[in-house]
Amino acid sequence: MEEYLLQNVQRYQLLVKRFVPPPAKRNAAPEPTASNLVVATRIRPILEDEISSGQVPAIFTRKNESGVVDLHELKRVVRGLPTLNSSVYQAGKVYGADSTTDTIYEDIVHPLLPWVWAGNVGTLFAYGQTGSGKTFSISRLERSVAGALFDGSLPGKRKIFVSIFELAGSSARDLLSSQLTGPAPFQLLEDSFGDIQLSGASEFEVGFTGEFLQLIEQATAYRKTASTEKNSGSSRSHAVCRLRIVNPDANVVDDGYLYLVDLAGSEAARDIFDHSADRMKETREINMSLSVLKDCIRSIAGVSTSNSKKSYVPFRQSTLTKTLKHVFDPSGARKCKTAVLACVNPSFLDTGATKNTLRYAEMLFATRTTHKQPGHNPNVPMTWSNKDVRHYIVTKSGNPSVAPFDLAPNETGAQLLRLPVEIFVERCMKTPGVTEDQARAFHLKLWSLHTDSQQKQSTKKAGQGSGTTDRQTLAMSNKSSRDLSETSPGPPFIERIRPGITISWNPPAHFPFHQKSQNLAVVLCPQDAAGEHAVDVRGNFVQRSQNGEKAFLCALVLSGETALSYEIHLWKQFVVPVQDMQAEVILEYDPATRYYHISV
């Protein structure tokens, strides 16, 4: 087919010259500024060796219609002369062969910098056929970003950390690894917030432009490349440069992230004719990951244009889309802006690949993505506003109640969960009377609620249903020693003593299991109800109470192997007089560790 096209190049040029552009499709309104997705298309200049081999341009911009391109393809017919098959695409912001990378940077990349500087997530990724100029564009855009981050134009001080890695098939490799054997493998893991963490990847703090550029050069030297039909130095992996921007202000807990992604080029069948078996496998993995990327693009385009409640986005099916989860996950909590740069070859020999690239650029251009804050759910801390957080603190932080303005002056539920535990405890203890144990117990209580909400496959929306809960079901699923029937403030502690309650008490000096911190016990039954065969931890029979003194048979609670954890030893029993009991302590069971923890 390539030979046929070259033989009919004059016919092709004549048909293109006669072409009368039809009106562009207007199925998508002009791109609104409120959209979190910007699409741009860059047309690579035709190269000298392409011209010398007889190739001519096949894609043309329209002078009077911004964002519209015409693509011409020579169609072979059974009889007669070949005909022209023309397509028109709306491809966002279109940059022709005479456009500079600096112009592209100012239009679509520079606006991301203040966004991530303020603690949000920004992404730029370039995709297209191999040899279309993706790596050329991204490498120069990275240099522009490196200069802008340190030129003083952005307000305030930030710490900037850099990670650069490549994704090939199902593997991820650290391009900044110091290992002599080359890039070290690492894992992409999803944390309890739904964020993707680079487990095992190196991260370097940079303080000036030159330091950043040096890391880029190091990563480029390690990146996997190979010669292809279209490009003698084609990238055979997806490269990701991730910048983490930290605000040293203690009141700001969200780091900003900027992802600069250079995707490996897709290859058509004619491009892989001479590949070895290993290269064929490599190409299949690249094309498979790009196929998943396209599936994700189709899915978010469907979410944008459909009124359906949910659409499945398969971002977990490849390491590439898993890394870009923040772009494709419709339930993501972080605010994200994305710039997509579609790179195309101009030659009429590549119209098939160019058409494919433009089709997805047009699909993304028609997509309207705006960040939608998840609806409030009292059982899901990630959905809480600052007002919800303060209400939870006042009602659930124990006695005395933690001052909400000390703990969460501005934080949402998601931000409070990300607060380091030491800062959380320090803020709680600003409230008079709040101890470190109470603060840590409250932190554990909040996190238990968060992890439980993440584990549930589906959660009822607030306000739905009858508003009543089956008491038996609630009791069966309860993991806490809290009395579910108790109302606040409840009766005095002495009147609440019952089997199953956990108490703190003051043991005598000769007690063999005296704890350094508080001493805990679980009430089993009144002393007089223990029975004549009951034996305490010392081996003595449990006697009936003397002189009307009220006491209870209790089980020993000892510290576990991990910090602030406890184990209940039901077989180690002893009698505790009511006068030695101090207060009720709420224990909550953690199935993951099989330990109990103090709650509030």
Coordinates of C-alpha atoms in Angstrom, one line a residue:
M1 CA 0.0 0.0 0.0
E2 CA 2.9 2.4 0.8
E3 CA 4.3 1.8 -2.7
Y4 CA 0.9 2.4 -4.2
L5 CA 0.5 5.7 -2.4
L6 CA 4.0 7.0 -3.5
Q7 CA 3.2 6.1 -7.1
N8 CA 0.0 8.2 -7.0
V9 CA 1.3 11.2 -5.0
Q10 CA 0.6 13.6 -7.9
R11 CA -3.0 12.4 -8.1
Y12 CA -3.2 12.8 -4.3
Q13 CA -1.9 16.4 -4.4
L14 CA -4.4 17.3 -7.2
L15 CA -7.4 15.9 -5.2
V16 CA -6.3 17.8 -2.1
K17 CA -6.0 21.0 -4.1
R18 CA -9.5 20.6 -5.4
F19 CA -10.9 19.8 -1.9
V20 CA -13.6 22.2 -0.6
P21 CA -13.8 22.0 3.2
P22 CA -17.3 21.2 4.4
P23 CA -18.6 22.9 7.6
A24 CA -17.0 21.4 10.7
K25 CA -19.1 19.2 13.0
R26 CA -20.6 21.2 15.8
N27 CA -21.6 18.4 18.1
A28 CA -19.5 19.9 20.9
A29 CA -19.7 23.4 22.1
P30 CA -16.6 25.5 22.4
E31 CA -14.5 24.4 25.3
P32 CA -15.6 26.1 28.6
T33 CA -13.0 27.5 30.9
A34 CA -14.6 25.6 33.8
S35 CA -13.5 22.3 32.3
N36 CA -10.7 20.4 34.1
L37 CA -9.6 18.9 30.8
V38 CA -7.7 20.7 28.0
V39 CA -7.0 19.0 24.7
A40 CA -4.4 20.1 22.2
T41 CA -3.1 18.6 19.0
R42 CA 0.4 19.1 17.7
I43 CA 1.3 18.4 14.0
R44 CA 4.9 17.5 13.6
P45 CA 6.8 19.2 10.7
I46 CA 7.4 16.9 7.8
L47 CA 11.1 15.8 7.8
E48 CA 13.6 16.2 5.1
D49 CA 14.1 12.4 4.6
E50 CA 10.3 12.1 4.3
I51 CA 10.2 14.8 1.6
S52 CA 13.1 13.2 -0.2
S53 CA 11.3 9.8 -0.3
G54 CA 8.3 11.5 -2.0
Q55 CA 6.0 11.9 1.1
V56 CA 3.6 14.8 1.3
P57 CA 1.5 16.3 4.2
A58 CA -2.0 14.8 4.8
I59 CA -3.3 16.9 7.6
F60 CA -4.2 20.6 7.3
T61 CA -5.5 23.2 9.7
R62 CA -8.2 25.6 8.8
K63 CA -7.3 29.3 8.9
N64 CA -10.7 30.6 9.8
E65 CA -11.9 27.8 12.1
S66 CA -9.9 27.4 15.3
G67 CA -9.3 23.8 16.5
V68 CA -10.5 22.2 13.2
V69 CA -8.3 20.0 11.0
D70 CA -8.8 18.1 7.7
L71 CA -7.2 14.8 7.1
H72 CA -7.0 13.4 3.6
E73 CA -6.5 9.7 2.8
L74 CA -6.0 8.3 -0.7
K75 CA -8.5 5.5 -1.3
R76 CA -7.6 2.6 -3.6
V77 CA -10.5 1.5 -5.9
V78 CA -10.9 -1.7 -7.9
R79 CA -11.2 0.2 -11.2
G80 CA -10.2 3.6 -12.2
L81 CA -8.1 6.3 -10.5
P82 CA -7.8 6.5 -6.7
T83 CA -10.2 8.8 -4.9
L84 CA -9.8 11.1 -1.9
N85 CA -11.3 10.2 1.5
S86 CA -11.4 13.3 3.7
S87 CA -12.3 13.6 7.4
V88 CA -12.7 16.6 9.6
Y89 CA -11.9 16.6 13.3
Q90 CA -12.3 19.1 16.2
A91 CA -9.1 18.5 18.0
G92 CA -9.0 21.2 20.7
K93 CA -6.2 23.7 20.5
V94 CA -4.3 22.8 17.2
Y95 CA -0.6 23.6 16.8
G96 CA 0.7 23.4 13.2
A97 CA 4.2 22.7 12.1
D98 CA 5.2 26.4 12.6
S99 CA 4.2 26.4 16.3
T100 CA 6.9 26.4 18.9
T101 CA 7.0 24.3 22.1
D102 CA 7.1 27.6 24.1
T103 CA 3.7 28.5 22.7
I104 CA 2.3 25.1 23.7
Y105 CA 3.8 25.5 27.2
E106 CA 2.2 28.9 27.8
D107 CA -1.2 27.7 26.6
I108 CA -1.7 24.4 28.2
V109 CA 1.1 23.6 30.7
H110 CA 1.9 26.9 32.5
P111 CA -1.7 27.1 33.9
L112 CA -1.2 23.9 35.7
L113 CA 1.7 25.3 37.9
P114 CA -0.4 27.6 40.1
W115 CA -2.9 24.8 40.4
V116 CA -0.5 22.3 41.8
W117 CA 1.3 25.0 43.8
A118 CA -1.9 25.4 45.7
G119 CA -2.1 21.7 46.7
N120 CA -4.0 20.2 43.8
V121 CA -3.2 17.6 41.1
G122 CA -2.2 18.4 37.6
T123 CA -1.4 16.0 34.7
L124 CA 0.1 16.4 31.2
F125 CA 0.4 13.4 28.9
A126 CA 1.4 13.2 25.3
Y127 CA 0.2 10.3 23.1
G128 CA 0.3 9.4 19.4
Q129 CA 2.1 7.2 16.9
T130 CA 5.8 6.4 17.3
G131 CA 7.9 9.2 15.8
S132 CA 5.2 11.8 16.1
G133 CA 7.2 14.1 18.4
K134 CA 5.9 13.1 21.9
T135 CA 9.3 12.7 23.6
F136 CA 10.6 15.9 21.9
S137 CA 7.6 17.9 23.2
I138 CA 7.6 16.5 26.7
S139 CA 11.3 16.8 27.2
R140 CA 11.2 20.5 26.3
L141 CA 8.1 21.1 28.3
E142 CA 9.8 19.6 31.3
R143 CA 12.6 22.1 30.9
S144 CA 10.1 24.9 30.8
V145 CA 8.5 23.6 34.0
A146 CA 11.9 23.3 35.7
G147 CA 12.6 27.0 34.9
A148 CA 9.2 28.3 36.0
L149 CA 9.2 26.5 39.4
F150 CA 12.3 28.3 40.5
D151 CA 12.0 31.7 38.8
G152 CA 10.1 33.3 41.8
S153 CA 6.9 33.9 39.8
L154 CA 4.9 31.6 42.1
P155 CA 3.9 33.0 45.5
G156 CA 5.2 31.5 48.8
K157 CA 7.8 28.9 49.5
R158 CA 7.5 25.2 48.6
K159 CA 9.6 22.1 48.8
I160 CA 9.8 20.2 45.5
F161 CA 10.4 16.5 45.3
V162 CA 11.0 14.6 42.0
S163 CA 10.4 11.0 41.0
I164 CA 11.0 9.7 37.5
F165 CA 10.0 6.2 36.5
E166 CA 9.1 4.1 33.5
L167 CA 6.2 1.7 33.0
A168 CA 6.6 -1.3 30.7
G169 CA 4.0 -4.0 30.6
S170 CA 3.0 -4.8 34.1
S171 CA 6.3 -3.6 35.6
A172 CA 7.4 -0.2 37.0
R173 CA 11.1 0.8 37.1
D174 CA 12.7 3.7 39.0
L175 CA 14.8 5.7 36.5
L176 CA 16.6 7.6 39.3
S177 CA 17.7 4.4 41.1
S178 CA 21.3 4.4 42.2
Q179 CA 21.7 0.6 41.5
L180 CA 24.6 -0.3 39.2
T181 CA 22.3 -2.9 37.4
G182 CA 20.1 -0.2 36.1
P183 CA 16.5 1.0 36.9
A184 CA 15.2 -0.8 40.0
P185 CA 11.7 -2.2 40.1
F186 CA 9.1 -0.9 42.5
Q187 CA 5.4 -1.3 43.2
L188 CA 2.4 0.9 42.6
L189 CA 0.1 0.5 45.6
E190 CA -3.2 2.1 46.4
D191 CA -3.5 3.6 49.9
S192 CA -6.6 3.9 52.1
F193 CA -7.4 7.3 50.5
G194 CA -7.5 5.8 47.0
D195 CA -4.2 7.5 46.0
I196 CA -1.5 5.6 44.2
Q197 CA 1.8 5.4 46.1
L198 CA 5.2 4.6 44.6
S199 CA 6.4 2.0 47.0
G200 CA 10.1 1.6 46.7
A201 CA 10.7 4.4 44.2
S202 CA 13.3 7.0 45.0
E203 CA 12.4 10.7 45.4
F204 CA 14.8 13.6 45.4
E205 CA 14.3 17.1 46.7
V206 CA 15.5 19.8 44.2
G207 CA 16.3 23.3 45.1
F208 CA 17.1 24.9 41.8
T209 CA 16.5 24.5 38.0
G210 CA 19.9 22.9 37.3
E211 CA 19.4 20.2 39.9
F212 CA 16.0 19.3 38.4
L213 CA 17.4 19.2 34.9
Q214 CA 20.3 16.9 36.0
L215 CA 17.7 14.4 37.3
I216 CA 15.9 14.5 34.0
E217 CA 19.2 13.8 32.1
Q218 CA 19.9 10.9 34.4
A219 CA 16.5 9.4 33.8
T220 CA 16.7 9.9 30.1
A221 CA 19.9 7.9 29.9
Y222 CA 18.3 4.9 31.7
R223 CA 15.0 4.9 29.7
K224 CA 14.4 2.0 27.5
T225 CA 14.6 2.9 23.7
A226 CA 15.0 1.0 20.5
S227 CA 15.1 1.5 16.8
T228 CA 11.8 1.3 14.9
E229 CA 10.7 1.7 11.4
K230 CA 9.6 5.3 12.3
N231 CA 12.2 6.3 14.8
S232 CA 15.8 5.3 15.4
G233 CA 15.5 6.2 19.1
S234 CA 11.9 5.3 19.9
S235 CA 10.8 5.1 23.5
R236 CA 9.7 1.6 24.4
S237 CA 8.2 2.4 27.7
H238 CA 5.9 5.0 29.2
A239 CA 7.9 7.6 31.2
V240 CA 6.5 9.5 34.1
C241 CA 8.0 12.5 35.8
R242 CA 6.2 13.2 39.1
L243 CA 6.6 16.4 41.0
R244 CA 5.4 16.5 44.6
I245 CA 5.1 20.1 45.9
V246 CA 5.0 20.5 49.7
N247 CA 3.9 23.6 51.5
P248 CA 5.9 23.9 54.7
D249 CA 3.0 25.7 56.4
A250 CA 1.9 23.3 59.2
N251 CA -1.8 24.2 58.5
V252 CA -1.6 22.8 54.9
V253 CA -1.8 19.0 54.7
D254 CA -2.4 18.4 51.0
D255 CA 0.7 18.1 48.8
G256 CA 0.4 19.3 45.2
Y257 CA 1.3 16.8 42.4
L258 CA 2.3 17.4 38.8
Y259 CA 2.6 14.4 36.4
L260 CA 4.4 14.8 33.1
V261 CA 3.8 11.7 31.1
D262 CA 5.5 10.7 27.8
L263 CA 3.6 7.7 26.4
A264 CA 5.3 5.0 24.3
G265 CA 4.3 5.3 20.7
S266 CA 1.8 2.9 19.2
E267 CA 3.0 0.9 16.2
A268 CA 1.0 -0.4 13.2
A269 CA 1.4 -3.8 11.7
R270 CA 3.8 -2.6 9.0
D271 CA 6.0 -0.9 11.6
I272 CA 6.7 -4.3 13.3
F273 CA 7.4 -6.4 10.3
D274 CA 11.1 -7.0 11.2
H275 CA 10.7 -7.3 15.0
S276 CA 12.2 -10.1 17.0
A277 CA 10.0 -12.2 19.3
D278 CA 11.0 -10.1 22.3
R279 CA 10.3 -6.9 20.4
M280 CA 6.9 -8.3 19.3
K281 CA 6.1 -9.1 23.0
E282 CA 7.2 -5.6 24.0
T283 CA 5.0 -4.0 21.3
R284 CA 2.0 -6.1 22.4
E285 CA 2.4 -4.9 25.9
I286 CA 2.7 -1.3 24.8
N287 CA -0.4 -1.5 22.5
M288 CA -2.3 -3.3 25.3
S289 CA -1.7 -0.6 27.8
L290 CA -2.6 2.0 25.2
S291 CA -5.8 0.1 24.5
V292 CA -6.7 0.2 28.2
L293 CA -6.0 4.0 28.1
K294 CA -8.4 4.3 25.2
D295 CA -11.0 2.3 27.0
C296 CA -10.7 4.7 30.0
I297 CA -11.0 7.7 27.6
R298 CA -14.2 6.2 26.1
S299 CA -15.5 5.6 29.6
I300 CA -15.0 9.1 30.9
A301 CA -16.4 10.4 27.7
G302 CA -19.5 8.3 28.3
V303 CA -19.8 9.6 31.9
S304 CA -19.6 13.2 30.6
T305 CA -22.3 12.8 28.0
S306 CA -24.6 10.3 29.7
N307 CA -27.1 10.8 32.4
S308 CA -26.5 7.4 33.8
K309 CA -25.5 7.1 37.4
K310 CA -22.2 5.3 37.0
S311 CA -19.9 4.1 34.3
Y312 CA -17.1 1.5 34.8
V313 CA -13.7 3.0 34.1
P314 CA -11.1 0.1 33.9
F315 CA -8.1 2.1 35.1
R316 CA -6.8 -0.8 37.2
Q317 CA -6.2 -3.0 34.2
S318 CA -2.7 -1.6 33.4
T319 CA 0.1 0.1 35.4
L320 CA -0.2 3.1 33.1
T321 CA -3.9 3.9 33.8
K322 CA -3.4 2.9 37.5
T323 CA -0.7 5.6 37.7
L324 CA -3.2 8.0 36.1
K325 CA -6.1 6.9 38.4
H326 CA -6.6 10.5 39.5
V327 CA -7.5 11.4 35.9
F328 CA -9.9 8.5 35.3
D329 CA -11.5 7.7 38.7
P330 CA -14.9 9.4 38.8
S331 CA -15.1 9.0 42.6
G332 CA -11.7 10.6 43.2
A333 CA -11.6 13.0 46.1
R334 CA -8.7 15.2 44.9
K335 CA -9.2 18.1 42.5
C336 CA -7.4 17.3 39.2
K337 CA -6.7 19.2 36.0
T338 CA -5.4 17.5 32.9
A339 CA -3.8 18.6 29.7
V340 CA -3.6 16.2 26.8
L341 CA -1.2 16.7 23.9
A342 CA -2.1 14.6 20.9
C343 CA 0.9 14.3 18.6
V344 CA 0.5 13.3 14.9
N345 CA 2.7 12.6 12.0
P346 CA 1.9 14.8 8.9
S347 CA 2.8 12.2 6.2
F348 CA 0.1 10.8 4.0
L349 CA 1.6 7.4 4.6
D350 CA 0.5 7.6 8.3
T351 CA -3.1 8.6 7.9
G352 CA -4.4 5.5 9.6
A353 CA -2.5 6.2 12.8
T354 CA -3.2 9.9 12.6
K355 CA -6.9 9.2 12.2
N356 CA -6.9 7.0 15.3
T357 CA -5.1 9.7 17.4
L358 CA -7.4 12.5 16.2
R359 CA -10.5 10.4 16.9
Y360 CA -9.5 10.1 20.6
A361 CA -8.4 13.7 20.8
E362 CA -11.9 14.7 19.5
M363 CA -13.5 12.3 22.0
L364 CA -11.6 14.0 24.9
F365 CA -12.4 17.4 23.5
A366 CA -16.1 16.7 23.7
T367 CA -15.7 15.5 27.3
R368 CA -16.5 18.0 30.1
T369 CA -14.9 17.0 33.3
T370 CA -15.4 19.1 36.4
H371 CA -14.6 18.1 39.9
K372 CA -17.7 16.9 41.8
Q373 CA -17.4 16.8 45.5
P374 CA -18.9 13.5 46.9
G375 CA -22.1 13.9 48.8
H376 CA -21.9 14.0 52.5
N377 CA -22.1 10.7 54.3
P378 CA -21.8 10.7 58.2
N379 CA -20.1 7.2 58.0
V380 CA -17.5 8.3 55.4
P381 CA -15.0 10.8 56.7
M382 CA -13.6 11.4 53.2
T383 CA -16.9 13.2 52.3
W384 CA -17.0 15.6 55.3
S385 CA -16.7 19.3 55.1
N386 CA -15.0 21.4 57.8
K387 CA -18.4 21.9 59.4
D388 CA -19.0 18.1 59.5
V389 CA -15.5 17.6 61.0
R390 CA -16.2 20.0 63.8
H391 CA -19.5 18.4 64.6
Y392 CA -17.8 15.0 64.8
I393 CA -15.1 16.4 67.1
V394 CA -17.6 17.9 69.5
T395 CA -19.8 14.8 69.7
K396 CA -17.3 12.0 69.4
S397 CA -13.9 13.1 70.9
G398 CA -14.7 12.0 74.5
N399 CA -14.8 13.8 77.8
P400 CA -13.6 16.5 77.9
S401 CA -14.5 17.3 74.3
V402 CA -11.6 18.4 72.0
A403 CA -11.9 22.0 70.9
P404 CA -12.8 21.7 67.2
F405 CA -11.0 25.0 66.2
D406 CA -7.8 23.7 67.8
L407 CA -7.9 20.3 65.9
A408 CA -9.4 21.3 62.6
P409 CA -9.4 25.1 62.0
N410 CA -9.9 24.6 58.2
E411 CA -9.5 20.9 57.4
T412 CA -12.0 18.7 55.6
G413 CA -12.4 15.1 56.6
A414 CA -9.9 14.0 53.9
Q415 CA -7.4 16.5 55.1
L416 CA -7.8 15.6 58.8
L417 CA -7.2 12.0 58.0
R418 CA -4.0 12.9 56.2
L419 CA -2.8 14.9 59.2
P420 CA 0.3 13.1 60.8
V421 CA -0.7 11.5 64.1
E422 CA 1.8 13.5 66.1
I423 CA 0.3 16.8 64.9
F424 CA -3.2 15.4 65.4
V425 CA -2.3 14.6 69.1
E426 CA -0.5 17.9 69.6
R427 CA -3.6 19.8 68.4
C428 CA -5.9 17.8 70.6
M429 CA -3.8 18.4 73.7
K430 CA -4.2 22.2 73.3
T431 CA -7.7 21.6 74.9
P432 CA -7.4 21.7 78.7
G433 CA -7.9 18.3 80.3
V434 CA -7.3 16.3 77.1
T435 CA -4.6 13.6 77.7
E436 CA -2.3 12.0 75.1
D437 CA -4.1 8.7 75.6
Q438 CA -7.5 10.3 74.8
A439 CA -6.0 12.1 71.8
R440 CA -4.5 8.9 70.4
A441 CA -7.7 7.0 71.1
F442 CA -9.7 9.6 69.2
H443 CA -7.3 9.4 66.2
L444 CA -7.7 5.7 66.2
K445 CA -11.5 6.0 66.3
L446 CA -11.5 8.4 63.3
W447 CA -9.3 6.1 61.4
S448 CA -11.4 3.0 62.2
L449 CA -14.4 4.8 60.8
H450 CA -12.5 5.6 57.7
T451 CA -11.1 2.1 57.1
D452 CA -14.6 0.6 57.7
S453 CA -16.1 3.0 55.2
Q454 CA -13.4 2.0 52.6
Q455 CA -14.0 -1.7 53.0
K456 CA -17.8 -1.5 52.4
Q457 CA -18.7 -2.1 48.8
S458 CA -21.7 0.1 48.9
T459 CA -22.8 2.7 51.4
K460 CA -26.3 4.1 51.7
K461 CA -26.5 7.8 51.0
A462 CA -27.3 10.0 54.0
G463 CA -31.0 10.5 54.4
Q464 CA -32.1 7.5 52.4
G465 CA -34.1 4.6 53.8
S466 CA -36.4 4.5 56.8
G467 CA -33.9 5.9 59.2
T468 CA -34.1 2.9 61.5
T469 CA -31.6 0.1 61.9
D470 CA -32.2 -3.5 62.9
R471 CA -31.0 -3.6 66.5
Q472 CA -30.0 -7.3 66.3
T473 CA -27.9 -6.7 63.2
L474 CA -26.3 -3.7 64.7
A475 CA -25.5 -5.6 67.9
M476 CA -24.0 -8.5 65.9
S477 CA -21.7 -6.3 63.9
N478 CA -20.6 -4.1 66.8
K479 CA -16.9 -4.2 67.4
S480 CA -16.9 -1.9 70.4
S481 CA -17.6 -2.4 74.1
R482 CA -19.9 0.7 74.0
D483 CA -23.5 0.1 75.1
L484 CA -25.6 0.7 72.1
S485 CA -28.7 1.5 74.1
E486 CA -27.0 4.1 76.2
T487 CA -28.0 7.7 75.6
S488 CA -25.8 10.7 76.3
P489 CA -25.0 11.8 78.9
G490 CA -26.2 8.5 80.5
P491 CA -26.4 7.4 84.1
P492 CA -23.4 7.7 86.5
F493 CA -20.5 5.2 86.0
I494 CA -21.3 3.1 89.1
E495 CA -24.9 2.5 87.8
R496 CA -23.5 1.4 84.4
I497 CA -21.3 -1.5 85.6
R498 CA -22.5 -4.6 83.8
P499 CA -21.0 -7.8 82.3
G500 CA -18.9 -6.9 79.3
I501 CA -18.0 -3.4 80.4
T502 CA -14.3 -2.5 80.4
I503 CA -13.1 -0.5 83.4
S504 CA -9.9 1.2 84.5
W505 CA -9.1 0.5 88.2
N506 CA -6.5 1.1 90.9
P507 CA -4.9 -2.3 91.8
P508 CA -3.2 -2.9 95.2
A509 CA 0.6 -2.8 95.3
H510 CA 0.9 -6.6 95.6
F511 CA -1.1 -7.2 92.4
P512 CA 1.1 -9.4 90.1
F513 CA 0.0 -7.8 86.8
H514 CA 0.4 -4.1 87.6
Q515 CA 0.7 -2.1 84.3
K516 CA 2.9 1.0 83.8
S517 CA 0.0 2.8 82.1
Q518 CA -3.6 2.5 83.2
N519 CA -4.8 -0.9 84.5
L520 CA -7.8 -2.3 82.6
A521 CA -10.2 -5.2 83.3
V522 CA -13.4 -6.6 81.7
V523 CA -16.3 -7.2 84.1
L524 CA -17.6 -10.7 84.0
C525 CA -20.2 -11.0 86.8
P526 CA -20.9 -9.9 90.4
Q527 CA -18.6 -11.6 92.9
D528 CA -21.5 -13.4 94.6
A529 CA -22.6 -14.9 91.2
A530 CA -19.2 -16.5 90.4
G531 CA -20.2 -19.9 91.8
E532 CA -18.4 -22.2 94.2
H533 CA -15.9 -23.5 91.7
A534 CA -14.6 -20.2 90.4
V535 CA -10.8 -19.7 90.9
D536 CA -8.9 -16.4 90.6
V537 CA -5.6 -15.8 88.9
R538 CA -3.7 -16.7 92.1
G539 CA -5.4 -20.1 92.3
N540 CA -7.7 -19.1 95.2
F541 CA -11.4 -19.8 95.2
V542 CA -13.6 -16.8 94.7
Q543 CA -15.3 -16.1 98.1
R544 CA -18.6 -14.4 98.6
S545 CA -18.5 -10.7 99.4
Q546 CA -17.9 -9.7 103.1
N547 CA -19.6 -6.9 105.0
G548 CA -21.8 -6.1 102.1
E549 CA -18.9 -4.8 100.0
K550 CA -19.9 -4.7 96.3
A551 CA -17.3 -6.3 94.0
F552 CA -17.1 -8.0 90.5
L553 CA -15.2 -10.9 89.1
C554 CA -13.2 -9.5 86.2
A555 CA -10.9 -10.7 83.4
L556 CA -7.4 -9.3 83.0
V557 CA -6.5 -6.9 80.1
L558 CA -2.8 -6.6 79.2
S559 CA -0.8 -4.6 76.7
G560 CA -0.3 -6.2 73.3
E561 CA 2.8 -6.5 71.2
T562 CA 2.2 -3.3 69.3
A563 CA 1.9 0.2 70.8
L564 CA -1.5 1.2 72.3
S565 CA -2.9 -2.3 71.7
Y566 CA -4.5 -4.7 74.3
E567 CA -5.4 -8.3 74.7
I568 CA -8.2 -9.7 76.9
H569 CA -7.1 -12.8 79.0
L570 CA -10.5 -14.2 80.0
W571 CA -8.9 -17.1 82.0
K572 CA -7.0 -14.7 84.2
Q573 CA -9.7 -13.7 86.6
F574 CA -9.7 -11.7 89.8
V575 CA -12.1 -9.7 92.0
V576 CA -12.2 -5.9 91.8
P577 CA -14.1 -4.0 94.5
V578 CA -16.3 -1.2 93.1
Q579 CA -14.5 1.3 95.2
D580 CA -11.3 0.6 93.3
M581 CA -12.9 1.1 89.9
Q582 CA -12.2 4.5 88.3
A583 CA -14.1 4.9 85.0
E584 CA -15.4 3.0 82.0
V585 CA -13.0 2.5 79.1
I586 CA -14.3 1.9 75.6
L587 CA -12.4 -0.9 73.8
E588 CA -12.7 -1.5 70.1
Y589 CA -11.6 -4.7 68.3
D590 CA -9.5 -4.5 65.2
P591 CA -9.9 -7.7 63.1
A592 CA -6.8 -6.9 61.0
T593 CA -4.4 -7.0 64.0
R594 CA -6.6 -9.0 66.4
Y595 CA -5.9 -6.5 69.1
Y596 CA -8.2 -4.2 71.1
H597 CA -7.6 -0.5 71.1
I598 CA -9.0 2.3 73.4
S599 CA -11.7 4.4 71.8
V600 CA -13.5 7.5 73.1

